[in-house]
Amino acid sequence: MAAGLGTRMKSNLAKVLHRLDGRPLINHVCETSLTLRPSSINVIVGHQAEDVKRAVTTELGDAKFTFPLQKQQLGTGDAVNSGKKLLKDRDSVLLVLSGDVPMISSKTLKALIAKHRRSRATCTILTVELDDPTGYGRVIREGGDFSRIVEQKDASDEEKSCREINSGIYCFDTEKLFQALAKVGNTNAQGEYYLTDVPTIFKKKGDKIALFLHDDKHEIEGINDRRQLAAMEAELRDRTITRLMLESGVTFIDPSSAYVSAKAKIGRDTVIYQNVTIEGRSVIGEGCTIRPGTRIVNSTLLDGVDIRDNCFITDSEIGNGCAVGPMAHLRGHAVMEDGSKIGNFVELKKTRLGKKSKASHLTYLGDATIGENTNIGAGTITCNYDGKNKHETHIGNNVKIGSDTMLVAPITVGDGAATGAGSVVTKDIAPNKLAVGAPARAIRSLEKKQDK
Ligand code: UD1
Ligand code: MG
């Protein structure tokens, strides 16, 4: 179910598109669903339906998903009913998940389905006991068995004191579910068609309702407002960092100020300093050091990499034993081969820096390939953009580029060549040649641009 706006978020963005760990809430639920290998996954959409579809299919592909439309958001019962026509397989078990309960695990869902099958119930409800159940539907038992679910807004004071809550996650006998949904009314405090009324309808008919009381409350918490979203982000981060410390052998100097995505992998004896952010599917090897203030996004670092303070590294690869920063920037699939080094205020964009090559200070290398054992002097710039198009620079092995060299692309510098300080290089340099000089001179009039 992912059709609601999420009024309590006070947002223009549909609730299931709000991000946890950098990914839309709905993607967490859909990804977990995929691990169960179901015959189909029906994502009920409504508010910002196209955006929700795009979020899911962009990350997870479209092979398994269909997107029934709930035109008006008349409640969770109506939401599930919107999927009726598209749901072909009526003899199977239908697992209903809420788009705003993102931490639910594959393991718990498998156990829920197993219990549902074993107990031959018409419906099995996943529940948990909370110290503060405010806001959730309460699961009322009589003599230990299921009696009914009462929503917060419809509950008496006595019912509100019940701490066992409905997770919004259920297994149903598909055919019977749709028969019962036809009988659900909307005479309740919210004027909605509640899916939570269905188990009571079954019970009245004498069908069996099973309850699966889970012990991990964080898996079951729903996101209804921004405080809950922030609390879940903190909880997920804490779990990720604890796992990395205890299972992967990663040192965190200050775990409370490090942000690491649950999708990231970090190797043994890597040390992460304070205020470091590691996002997306980043992979960091063993024995690396990541100093304060650095942000790494969807990048791969091999072993023994030294990232100094305040670097920003995105969509890039860094080889064994490389050194980066302080204050360096890698982007657009930059690649540093083993043992290479970039220093302060160096930017690599869509550039490959060869083994043991160095650019130690104040340099922009864009759309370039640089060979092995080459030294790029301070202040070097690949002038890759002519105002319209980007052009490539190729620099060979064992090259020495002098300080403040401008390499006007497209250009090739041969193996073993060198440039003098302050050179403006506009023509290819042959291997083992030295090029120097910068005779700047007026060559033509510029077209005058009209002021707007
Ligand atoms: C629901 C349950 C409540 C449970 C809680 C667990 C009902 C009536 N209540 O309450 O018992 O404790 O979840 O988190 O089911 N949605 C639609 N279409 C609609 C309405 C909702 O697709 O017309 C979707 C929402 O986008 C959301 C999910 O269903 O992803 C749950 O809706 P929400 O309004 O958050 O229900 P809760 O009040 O949390
Ligand atoms: Mg909810």
CSV table of C-alpha atoms and ligand atoms in Angstrom, one decimal:
chain,number,residue,atom,x,y,z
A,1,MET,CA,0.0,0.0,0.0
A,2,ALA,CA,1.6,3.2,-1.2
A,3,ALA,CA,-1.2,5.5,-2.3
A,4,GLY,CA,-1.6,7.8,0.7
A,5,LEU,CA,-0.2,11.4,0.8
A,6,GLY,CA,0.8,11.0,4.5
A,7,THR,CA,-1.0,14.1,5.9
A,8,ARG,CA,1.0,13.9,9.2
A,9,MET,CA,4.3,14.4,7.3
A,10,LYS,CA,3.1,18.0,6.4
A,11,SER,CA,4.8,17.6,3.1
A,12,ASN,CA,4.1,18.2,-0.6
A,13,LEU,CA,6.0,14.9,-1.3
A,14,ALA,CA,4.0,11.6,-1.0
A,15,LYS,CA,5.1,9.9,2.3
A,16,VAL,CA,6.5,6.8,0.7
A,17,LEU,CA,8.9,8.9,-1.4
A,18,HIS,CA,10.5,10.4,1.7
A,19,ARG,CA,13.9,8.9,2.1
A,20,LEU,CA,15.4,6.6,4.8
A,21,ASP,CA,19.1,5.8,4.3
A,22,GLY,CA,19.0,7.8,1.1
A,23,ARG,CA,16.3,5.7,-0.5
A,24,PRO,CA,12.5,6.2,-0.8
A,25,LEU,CA,10.6,4.3,1.9
A,26,ILE,CA,8.7,2.3,-0.7
A,27,ASN,CA,11.9,1.0,-2.2
A,28,HIS,CA,12.9,-0.6,1.1
A,29,VAL,CA,9.6,-2.5,1.2
A,30,CYS,CA,9.7,-3.4,-2.4
A,31,GLU,CA,13.3,-4.7,-2.2
A,32,THR,CA,12.4,-6.8,0.8
A,33,SER,CA,9.4,-8.2,-1.1
A,34,LEU,CA,11.7,-9.2,-4.0
A,35,THR,CA,13.7,-11.4,-1.7
A,36,LEU,CA,10.6,-13.6,-1.1
A,37,ARG,CA,10.4,-14.4,-4.8
A,38,PRO,CA,6.6,-13.8,-5.0
A,39,SER,CA,4.7,-14.5,-8.3
A,40,SER,CA,4.0,-10.7,-8.5
A,41,ILE,CA,4.3,-7.6,-6.4
A,42,ASN,CA,1.4,-5.1,-6.7
A,43,VAL,CA,2.3,-1.6,-5.5
A,44,ILE,CA,-0.9,0.3,-4.9
A,45,VAL,CA,-0.3,3.8,-6.0
A,46,GLY,CA,-2.4,7.0,-5.8
A,47,HIS,CA,-0.7,10.2,-4.7
A,48,GLN,CA,2.2,11.1,-7.1
A,49,ALA,CA,1.6,7.7,-8.7
A,50,GLU,CA,4.1,8.2,-11.6
A,51,ASP,CA,6.8,9.4,-9.2
A,52,VAL,CA,6.3,6.3,-7.0
A,53,LYS,CA,6.4,4.0,-10.0
A,54,ARG,CA,9.6,5.7,-11.3
A,55,ALA,CA,11.3,5.5,-7.9
A,56,VAL,CA,10.6,1.7,-7.6
A,57,THR,CA,11.4,0.7,-11.2
A,58,THR,CA,14.5,2.9,-11.5
A,59,GLU,CA,16.2,1.1,-8.6
A,60,LEU,CA,14.6,-2.3,-8.7
A,61,GLY,CA,13.6,-2.9,-12.4
A,62,ASP,CA,10.1,-3.3,-13.6
A,63,ALA,CA,10.0,-7.1,-14.2
A,64,LYS,CA,8.1,-8.1,-11.0
A,65,PHE,CA,6.0,-5.0,-10.3
A,66,THR,CA,2.5,-3.9,-11.3
A,67,PHE,CA,1.0,-0.7,-10.1
A,68,PRO,CA,-2.7,-0.7,-9.5
A,69,LEU,CA,-4.1,2.8,-9.1
A,70,GLN,CA,-6.2,3.7,-6.1
A,71,LYS,CA,-8.0,6.8,-7.5
A,72,GLN,CA,-9.2,8.2,-4.2
A,73,GLN,CA,-7.6,7.4,-0.9
A,74,LEU,CA,-10.5,5.9,0.9
A,75,GLY,CA,-8.6,3.8,3.4
A,76,THR,CA,-6.4,0.7,3.5
A,77,GLY,CA,-9.3,-1.6,2.8
A,78,ASP,CA,-10.1,0.3,-0.4
A,79,ALA,CA,-6.3,0.4,-1.2
A,80,VAL,CA,-6.1,-3.4,-1.3
A,81,ASN,CA,-9.3,-3.7,-3.1
A,82,SER,CA,-7.8,-1.5,-5.9
A,83,GLY,CA,-5.5,-4.4,-6.7
A,84,LYS,CA,-8.3,-6.9,-7.2
A,85,LYS,CA,-8.4,-6.9,-11.0
A,86,LEU,CA,-4.7,-7.1,-11.5
A,87,LEU,CA,-4.2,-9.9,-9.0
A,88,LYS,CA,-4.5,-13.0,-11.1
A,89,ASP,CA,-3.4,-15.7,-8.7
A,90,ARG,CA,-6.4,-16.1,-6.4
A,91,ASP,CA,-5.4,-19.5,-4.9
A,92,SER,CA,-2.3,-18.2,-3.3
A,93,VAL,CA,-1.3,-16.4,0.0
A,94,LEU,CA,-1.5,-12.7,-0.3
A,95,LEU,CA,1.1,-10.8,1.8
A,96,VAL,CA,0.0,-7.2,2.5
A,97,LEU,CA,2.7,-4.8,3.4
A,98,SER,CA,2.6,-1.1,4.3
A,99,GLY,CA,4.7,1.3,2.3
A,100,ASP,CA,5.4,3.2,5.4
A,101,VAL,CA,6.8,0.3,7.4
A,102,PRO,CA,10.3,0.1,5.8
A,103,MET,CA,12.5,-1.8,8.2
A,104,ILE,CA,10.6,-5.1,8.0
A,105,SER,CA,13.0,-7.9,7.2
A,106,SER,CA,12.9,-10.8,4.8
A,107,LYS,CA,13.5,-13.2,7.7
A,108,THR,CA,10.4,-12.0,9.6
A,109,LEU,CA,8.2,-12.1,6.5
A,110,LYS,CA,9.3,-15.7,5.8
A,111,ALA,CA,8.5,-16.7,9.4
A,112,LEU,CA,5.1,-14.9,9.1
A,113,ILE,CA,4.2,-16.8,5.9
A,114,ALA,CA,5.4,-20.1,7.4
A,115,LYS,CA,3.2,-19.6,10.4
A,116,HIS,CA,0.2,-18.6,8.2
A,117,ARG,CA,0.6,-21.8,6.2
A,118,ARG,CA,1.3,-24.0,9.2
A,119,SER,CA,-1.7,-22.8,11.2
A,120,ARG,CA,-4.0,-22.9,8.2
A,121,ALA,CA,-5.4,-19.5,9.1
A,122,THR,CA,-7.5,-17.3,6.8
A,123,CYS,CA,-5.5,-14.4,8.1
A,124,THR,CA,-2.3,-14.0,10.1
A,125,ILE,CA,-1.4,-10.6,11.6
A,126,LEU,CA,2.1,-9.5,12.5
A,127,THR,CA,2.0,-7.7,15.8
A,128,VAL,CA,4.4,-6.3,18.4
A,129,GLU,CA,4.2,-4.9,21.9
A,130,LEU,CA,5.2,-1.2,22.2
A,131,ASP,CA,5.9,0.8,25.4
A,132,ASP,CA,4.1,3.7,23.7
A,133,PRO,CA,1.5,2.3,21.2
A,134,THR,CA,0.0,5.8,20.6
A,135,GLY,CA,-1.2,6.2,17.0
A,136,TYR,CA,-1.3,2.5,16.0
A,137,GLY,CA,-4.2,0.1,15.7
A,138,ARG,CA,-4.5,-2.0,18.9
A,139,VAL,CA,-4.9,-5.8,18.6
A,140,ILE,CA,-7.4,-6.8,21.2
A,141,ARG,CA,-7.4,-10.4,22.4
A,142,GLU,CA,-10.0,-12.4,24.2
A,143,GLY,CA,-8.8,-15.4,26.1
A,144,GLY,CA,-5.5,-15.1,24.3
A,145,ASP,CA,-7.1,-15.3,20.8
A,146,PHE,CA,-7.7,-12.5,18.3
A,147,SER,CA,-10.8,-10.5,18.9
A,148,ARG,CA,-10.5,-7.3,16.8
A,149,ILE,CA,-8.3,-4.4,15.7
A,150,VAL,CA,-9.3,-1.0,17.0
A,151,GLU,CA,-7.7,2.1,15.5
A,152,GLN,CA,-6.3,4.8,17.8
A,153,LYS,CA,-9.1,7.3,16.9
A,154,ASP,CA,-11.8,4.7,17.5
A,155,ALA,CA,-10.4,3.2,20.7
A,156,SER,CA,-11.9,3.5,24.2
A,157,ASP,CA,-9.5,4.4,27.0
A,158,GLU,CA,-9.3,0.7,28.0
A,159,GLU,CA,-8.5,-0.3,24.4
A,160,LYS,CA,-5.9,2.4,24.2
A,161,SER,CA,-4.1,0.9,27.2
A,162,CYS,CA,-3.5,-2.3,25.1
A,163,ARG,CA,0.2,-2.4,24.1
A,164,GLU,CA,0.0,-5.0,21.3
A,165,ILE,CA,-0.2,-3.2,18.0
A,166,ASN,CA,-1.1,-4.1,14.4
A,167,SER,CA,2.0,-3.8,12.2
A,168,GLY,CA,0.0,-3.2,9.1
A,169,ILE,CA,1.5,-6.4,7.7
A,170,TYR,CA,-0.7,-9.5,7.1
A,171,CYS,CA,-1.1,-12.8,5.3
A,172,PHE,CA,-4.5,-13.5,3.7
A,173,ASP,CA,-6.3,-16.2,1.9
A,174,THR,CA,-6.6,-14.1,-1.3
A,175,GLU,CA,-10.1,-15.2,-2.4
A,176,LYS,CA,-11.6,-14.8,1.0
A,177,LEU,CA,-9.9,-11.4,1.5
A,178,PHE,CA,-11.7,-9.9,-1.5
A,179,GLN,CA,-15.0,-11.5,-0.5
A,180,ALA,CA,-14.6,-9.9,3.0
A,181,LEU,CA,-13.5,-6.5,1.6
A,182,ALA,CA,-16.8,-6.2,-0.2
A,183,LYS,CA,-18.4,-6.1,3.3
A,184,VAL,CA,-16.2,-3.5,4.9
A,185,GLY,CA,-18.0,-0.2,5.7
A,186,ASN,CA,-16.7,3.2,6.6
A,187,THR,CA,-18.6,4.1,9.7
A,188,ASN,CA,-15.6,4.9,11.9
A,189,ALA,CA,-13.9,8.0,13.2
A,190,GLN,CA,-11.9,8.6,10.0
A,191,GLY,CA,-14.8,7.7,7.5
A,192,GLU,CA,-12.4,5.2,5.9
A,193,TYR,CA,-12.6,1.6,4.6
A,194,TYR,CA,-10.3,-0.1,7.1
A,195,LEU,CA,-8.4,-3.2,6.1
A,196,THR,CA,-8.3,-3.9,9.8
A,197,ASP,CA,-12.0,-4.7,9.8
A,198,VAL,CA,-11.4,-7.7,7.6
A,199,PRO,CA,-10.1,-10.1,10.3
A,200,THR,CA,-13.2,-9.4,12.4
A,201,ILE,CA,-15.4,-10.3,9.5
A,202,PHE,CA,-13.5,-13.6,9.1
A,203,LYS,CA,-13.8,-14.3,12.8
A,204,LYS,CA,-17.6,-13.8,12.8
A,205,LYS,CA,-17.7,-16.5,10.0
A,206,GLY,CA,-15.7,-18.8,12.2
A,207,ASP,CA,-12.5,-18.6,10.2
A,208,LYS,CA,-9.2,-18.8,12.0
A,209,ILE,CA,-7.1,-15.7,12.7
A,210,ALA,CA,-3.5,-16.3,13.8
A,211,LEU,CA,-1.3,-13.7,15.5
A,212,PHE,CA,2.4,-13.5,15.0
A,213,LEU,CA,3.8,-11.6,18.0
A,214,HIS,CA,7.3,-10.3,16.9
A,215,ASP,CA,10.0,-9.1,19.4
A,216,ASP,CA,11.8,-6.5,17.2
A,217,LYS,CA,9.8,-3.3,17.5
A,218,HIS,CA,12.0,-1.4,15.2
A,219,GLU,CA,11.3,-3.6,12.3
A,220,ILE,CA,7.6,-2.9,12.7
A,221,GLU,CA,7.6,0.8,13.4
A,222,GLY,CA,5.6,2.8,10.9
A,223,ILE,CA,6.6,6.3,9.6
A,224,ASN,CA,3.8,8.7,10.0
A,225,ASP,CA,5.6,11.9,10.8
A,226,ARG,CA,9.1,13.4,10.5
A,227,ARG,CA,10.0,12.7,14.1
A,228,GLN,CA,9.5,9.0,13.5
A,229,LEU,CA,11.4,9.3,10.2
A,230,ALA,CA,14.4,10.9,12.0
A,231,ALA,CA,14.2,8.3,14.9
A,232,MET,CA,14.3,5.5,12.4
A,233,GLU,CA,17.2,7.0,10.5
A,234,ALA,CA,19.1,7.2,13.8
A,235,GLU,CA,18.2,3.6,14.7
A,236,LEU,CA,19.2,2.2,11.3
A,237,ARG,CA,22.5,4.1,11.4
A,238,ASP,CA,23.2,2.8,14.9
A,239,ARG,CA,22.5,-0.8,13.7
A,240,THR,CA,24.7,-0.4,10.7
A,241,ILE,CA,27.6,1.0,12.6
A,242,THR,CA,27.3,-1.5,15.4
A,243,ARG,CA,27.3,-4.3,12.8
A,244,LEU,CA,30.4,-2.8,11.1
A,245,MET,CA,32.2,-2.6,14.4
A,246,LEU,CA,31.3,-6.0,15.7
A,247,GLU,CA,31.1,-8.1,12.6
A,248,SER,CA,33.4,-6.4,10.1
A,249,GLY,CA,36.1,-5.0,12.5
A,250,VAL,CA,35.8,-1.3,11.5
A,251,THR,CA,37.0,1.3,14.0
A,252,PHE,CA,34.7,4.4,14.5
A,253,ILE,CA,36.4,7.2,16.4
A,254,ASP,CA,33.0,8.7,17.1
A,255,PRO,CA,30.1,6.4,16.1
A,256,SER,CA,27.6,9.0,17.0
A,257,SER,CA,28.7,11.4,14.2
A,258,ALA,CA,29.4,8.9,11.4
A,259,TYR,CA,26.7,8.3,8.8
A,260,VAL,CA,27.1,5.1,6.9
A,261,SER,CA,24.5,3.6,4.6
A,262,ALA,CA,23.1,0.2,5.4
A,263,LYS,CA,24.1,-0.8,1.8
A,264,ALA,CA,27.8,0.2,2.3
A,265,LYS,CA,30.5,-2.4,2.9
A,266,ILE,CA,33.7,-1.6,4.9
A,267,GLY,CA,36.7,-3.9,5.4
A,268,ARG,CA,38.6,-4.9,8.5
A,269,ASP,CA,40.8,-2.4,10.4
A,270,THR,CA,39.5,0.6,8.4
A,271,VAL,CA,39.3,3.6,10.7
A,272,ILE,CA,36.5,6.1,10.2
A,273,TYR,CA,36.9,9.5,11.9
A,274,GLN,CA,34.1,11.8,13.1
A,275,ASN,CA,31.7,13.6,10.7
A,276,VAL,CA,32.3,11.1,7.9
A,277,THR,CA,29.4,10.2,5.6
A,278,ILE,CA,29.4,7.1,3.5
A,279,GLU,CA,26.4,6.9,1.2
A,280,GLY,CA,24.8,4.5,-1.2
A,281,ARG,CA,26.4,1.2,-2.3
A,282,SER,CA,30.0,2.3,-1.5
A,283,VAL,CA,32.6,-0.4,-0.9
A,284,ILE,CA,35.6,0.4,1.2
A,285,GLY,CA,38.5,-2.1,1.6
A,286,GLU,CA,40.6,-3.1,4.5
A,287,GLY,CA,43.0,-0.9,6.5
A,288,CYS,CA,41.8,2.4,5.0
A,289,THR,CA,41.7,5.7,6.9
A,290,ILE,CA,38.9,8.1,6.4
A,291,ARG,CA,39.6,11.4,8.1
A,292,PRO,CA,37.0,13.9,9.4
A,293,GLY,CA,34.5,15.8,7.2
A,294,THR,CA,34.7,13.4,4.2
A,295,ARG,CA,31.7,12.3,2.1
A,296,ILE,CA,31.9,9.2,0.0
A,297,VAL,CA,29.0,8.4,-2.4
A,298,ASN,CA,28.6,5.2,-4.5
A,299,SER,CA,32.3,4.7,-4.7
A,300,THR,CA,34.8,1.9,-4.3
A,301,LEU,CA,38.0,2.1,-2.4
A,302,LEU,CA,40.4,-0.8,-2.3
A,303,ASP,CA,42.8,-1.6,0.6
A,304,GLY,CA,45.1,0.8,2.5
A,305,VAL,CA,43.6,4.0,1.1
A,306,ASP,CA,44.3,7.2,3.0
A,307,ILE,CA,41.5,9.8,2.6
A,308,ARG,CA,42.5,13.0,4.4
A,309,ASP,CA,40.1,15.6,5.8
A,310,ASN,CA,37.2,17.1,3.9
A,311,CYS,CA,37.1,15.3,0.7
A,312,PHE,CA,34.0,14.7,-1.6
A,313,ILE,CA,34.2,11.4,-3.6
A,314,THR,CA,31.3,10.4,-5.7
A,315,ASP,CA,30.9,7.6,-8.4
A,316,SER,CA,34.6,6.9,-8.4
A,317,GLU,CA,37.2,4.1,-7.8
A,318,ILE,CA,40.3,4.4,-5.8
A,319,GLY,CA,43.0,1.7,-5.9
A,320,ASN,CA,45.2,0.1,-3.3
A,321,GLY,CA,47.4,2.4,-1.2
A,322,CYS,CA,46.2,5.6,-2.8
A,323,ALA,CA,46.2,9.0,-0.9
A,324,VAL,CA,43.6,11.6,-1.4
A,325,GLY,CA,43.2,15.1,0.0
A,326,PRO,CA,42.8,17.0,2.2
A,327,MET,CA,40.0,18.9,0.3
A,328,ALA,CA,40.0,16.8,-2.9
A,329,HIS,CA,37.1,16.1,-5.2
A,330,LEU,CA,36.6,13.0,-7.3
A,331,ARG,CA,33.5,12.7,-9.5
A,332,GLY,CA,32.1,11.4,-12.8
A,333,HIS,CA,33.7,7.9,-12.6
A,334,ALA,CA,37.2,9.2,-11.7
A,335,VAL,CA,39.7,6.3,-11.3
A,336,MET,CA,42.9,6.3,-9.3
A,337,GLU,CA,45.1,3.3,-10.0
A,338,ASP,CA,47.2,1.7,-7.2
A,339,GLY,CA,49.6,3.9,-5.4
A,340,SER,CA,48.5,7.1,-7.0
A,341,LYS,CA,48.1,10.3,-5.0
A,342,ILE,CA,46.1,13.6,-5.2
A,343,GLY,CA,46.6,16.4,-2.7
A,344,ASN,CA,44.8,19.5,-1.6
A,345,PHE,CA,42.4,21.3,-3.9
A,346,VAL,CA,42.7,18.7,-6.7
A,347,GLU,CA,39.6,17.7,-8.7
A,348,LEU,CA,39.4,14.6,-10.9
A,349,LYS,CA,36.4,14.4,-13.2
A,350,LYS,CA,36.0,11.4,-15.5
A,351,THR,CA,39.7,11.0,-15.3
A,352,ARG,CA,42.0,8.0,-14.9
A,353,LEU,CA,45.2,8.6,-12.9
A,354,GLY,CA,47.7,5.8,-13.6
A,355,LYS,CA,49.7,3.8,-11.1
A,356,LYS,CA,52.0,5.8,-8.7
A,357,SER,CA,51.2,9.1,-10.5
A,358,LYS,CA,50.7,12.2,-8.5
A,359,ALA,CA,48.9,15.5,-8.6
A,360,SER,CA,49.8,17.0,-5.3
A,361,HIS,CA,48.3,20.5,-5.3
A,362,LEU,CA,45.6,22.8,-6.8
A,363,THR,CA,44.8,21.0,-10.0
A,364,TYR,CA,41.8,20.2,-12.3
A,365,LEU,CA,42.0,17.1,-14.4
A,366,GLY,CA,38.9,16.5,-16.4
A,367,ASP,CA,38.2,14.0,-19.3
A,368,ALA,CA,41.8,12.9,-19.0
A,369,THR,CA,43.9,9.7,-18.9
A,370,ILE,CA,47.2,9.9,-17.2
A,371,GLY,CA,49.8,7.1,-17.4
A,372,GLU,CA,52.0,5.6,-14.7
A,373,ASN,CA,54.7,7.4,-12.6
A,374,THR,CA,53.7,10.8,-14.0
A,375,ASN,CA,53.9,13.9,-12.0
A,376,ILE,CA,51.4,16.7,-12.4
A,377,GLY,CA,52.7,20.0,-11.1
A,378,ALA,CA,50.8,22.4,-8.9
A,379,GLY,CA,48.2,24.5,-10.6
A,380,THR,CA,47.9,22.3,-13.7
A,381,ILE,CA,44.6,22.5,-15.6
A,382,THR,CA,43.2,20.4,-18.4
A,383,CYS,CA,41.3,23.0,-20.4
A,384,ASN,CA,38.7,20.5,-21.5
A,385,TYR,CA,35.7,22.8,-22.4
A,386,ASP,CA,35.7,25.1,-25.3
A,387,GLY,CA,32.3,26.6,-24.4
A,388,LYS,CA,30.4,24.1,-26.4
A,389,ASN,CA,32.1,20.7,-26.2
A,390,LYS,CA,34.3,18.7,-23.8
A,391,HIS,CA,37.6,17.4,-25.2
A,392,GLU,CA,40.0,14.8,-23.9
A,393,THR,CA,43.6,15.0,-22.6
A,394,HIS,CA,46.0,12.0,-22.8
A,395,ILE,CA,49.2,12.1,-20.8
A,396,GLY,CA,51.6,9.2,-21.1
A,397,ASN,CA,53.9,7.4,-18.6
A,398,ASN,CA,56.8,9.1,-16.8
A,399,VAL,CA,55.7,12.6,-17.8
A,400,LYS,CA,56.6,15.7,-15.8
A,401,ILE,CA,54.0,18.4,-16.2
A,402,GLY,CA,55.5,21.7,-14.8
A,403,SER,CA,53.6,23.9,-12.4
A,404,ASP,CA,50.7,26.0,-13.8
A,405,THR,CA,50.6,24.2,-17.1
A,406,MET,CA,47.4,24.7,-19.2
A,407,LEU,CA,46.8,21.7,-21.4
A,408,VAL,CA,44.3,22.9,-24.0
A,409,ALA,CA,42.3,19.8,-25.1
A,410,PRO,CA,42.1,17.8,-27.2
A,411,ILE,CA,45.7,17.1,-26.6
A,412,THR,CA,48.2,14.3,-26.2
A,413,VAL,CA,51.5,14.4,-24.2
A,414,GLY,CA,53.8,11.5,-25.1
A,415,ASP,CA,55.6,9.1,-22.6
A,416,GLY,CA,58.6,10.7,-20.9
A,417,ALA,CA,57.7,14.2,-22.1
A,418,ALA,CA,57.9,17.3,-19.9
A,419,THR,CA,56.5,20.9,-19.8
A,420,GLY,CA,58.0,24.0,-18.3
A,421,ALA,CA,56.3,26.0,-15.6
A,422,GLY,CA,53.5,28.2,-16.9
A,423,SER,CA,53.3,26.5,-20.3
A,424,VAL,CA,50.2,26.9,-22.4
A,425,VAL,CA,50.2,23.7,-24.4
A,426,THR,CA,48.0,23.8,-27.5
A,427,LYS,CA,49.7,21.1,-29.7
A,428,ASP,CA,50.6,17.5,-29.0
A,429,ILE,CA,53.9,16.9,-27.4
A,430,ALA,CA,55.9,14.0,-28.8
A,431,PRO,CA,57.5,11.4,-26.4
A,432,ASN,CA,60.6,12.5,-24.5
A,433,LYS,CA,60.3,16.2,-25.7
A,434,LEU,CA,60.3,19.3,-23.4
A,435,ALA,CA,57.7,22.0,-24.3
A,436,VAL,CA,57.9,25.4,-22.7
A,437,GLY,CA,56.4,28.9,-23.1
A,438,ALA,CA,53.2,30.8,-23.2
A,439,PRO,CA,53.1,33.5,-25.8
A,440,ALA,CA,49.7,35.0,-25.2
A,441,ARG,CA,48.6,37.3,-28.0
A,442,ALA,CA,45.4,38.8,-29.5
A,443,ILE,CA,44.2,36.6,-32.3
A,444,ARG,CA,40.7,37.6,-33.2
A,445,SER,CA,37.6,39.7,-32.1
A,446,LEU,CA,35.1,38.0,-29.9
A,447,GLU,CA,31.4,38.2,-30.9
A,448,LYS,CA,29.8,40.8,-28.7
A,449,LYS,CA,27.1,39.2,-26.6
A,450,GLN,CA,23.9,41.3,-26.1
A,451,ASP,CA,23.1,42.0,-22.5
A,452,LYS,CA,19.8,40.6,-21.4
B,1,UD1,C1,-2.4,1.5,9.7
B,1,UD1,C2,-3.3,0.5,10.3
B,1,UD1,C3,-3.0,0.4,11.8
B,1,UD1,C4,-1.6,0.0,12.0
B,1,UD1,C5,-0.6,0.9,11.3
B,1,UD1,C6,0.8,0.3,11.3
B,1,UD1,C7,-5.5,0.7,9.1
B,1,UD1,C8,-6.9,1.2,9.1
B,1,UD1,N1,-4.7,1.0,10.1
B,1,UD1,O1,-2.6,2.8,10.3
B,1,UD1,O2,-3.9,-0.5,12.4
B,1,UD1,O3,-1.3,0.0,13.4
B,1,UD1,O4,-1.0,1.1,9.9
B,1,UD1,O5,1.7,1.2,10.7
B,1,UD1,O6,-5.1,0.0,8.2
B,1,UD1,N2,-2.7,3.8,2.1
B,1,UD1,C9,-3.2,3.7,0.9
B,1,UD1,N3,-4.4,4.1,0.6
B,1,UD1,C10,-5.3,4.6,1.5
B,1,UD1,C11,-4.8,4.8,2.8
B,1,UD1,C12,-3.5,4.4,3.1
B,1,UD1,O7,-2.4,3.2,0.0
B,1,UD1,O8,-6.4,5.0,1.1
B,1,UD1,C13,-1.3,3.4,2.4
B,1,UD1,C14,-0.4,4.5,2.9
B,1,UD1,O9,0.2,5.1,1.8
B,1,UD1,C15,0.5,3.8,3.9
B,1,UD1,C16,-0.3,2.6,4.4
B,1,UD1,O10,-1.4,2.4,3.5
B,1,UD1,O11,1.7,3.4,3.2
B,1,UD1,C17,-0.8,2.8,5.8
B,1,UD1,O12,-1.6,4.0,5.8
B,1,UD1,P1,-1.5,5.0,7.1
B,1,UD1,O13,-2.5,6.1,6.8
B,1,UD1,O14,-0.2,5.3,7.4
B,1,UD1,O15,-2.2,4.1,8.2
B,1,UD1,P2,-1.9,4.2,9.8
B,1,UD1,O16,-2.7,5.3,10.3
B,1,UD1,O17,-0.5,4.2,10.0
B,2,MG,MG,1.1,4.5,8.8
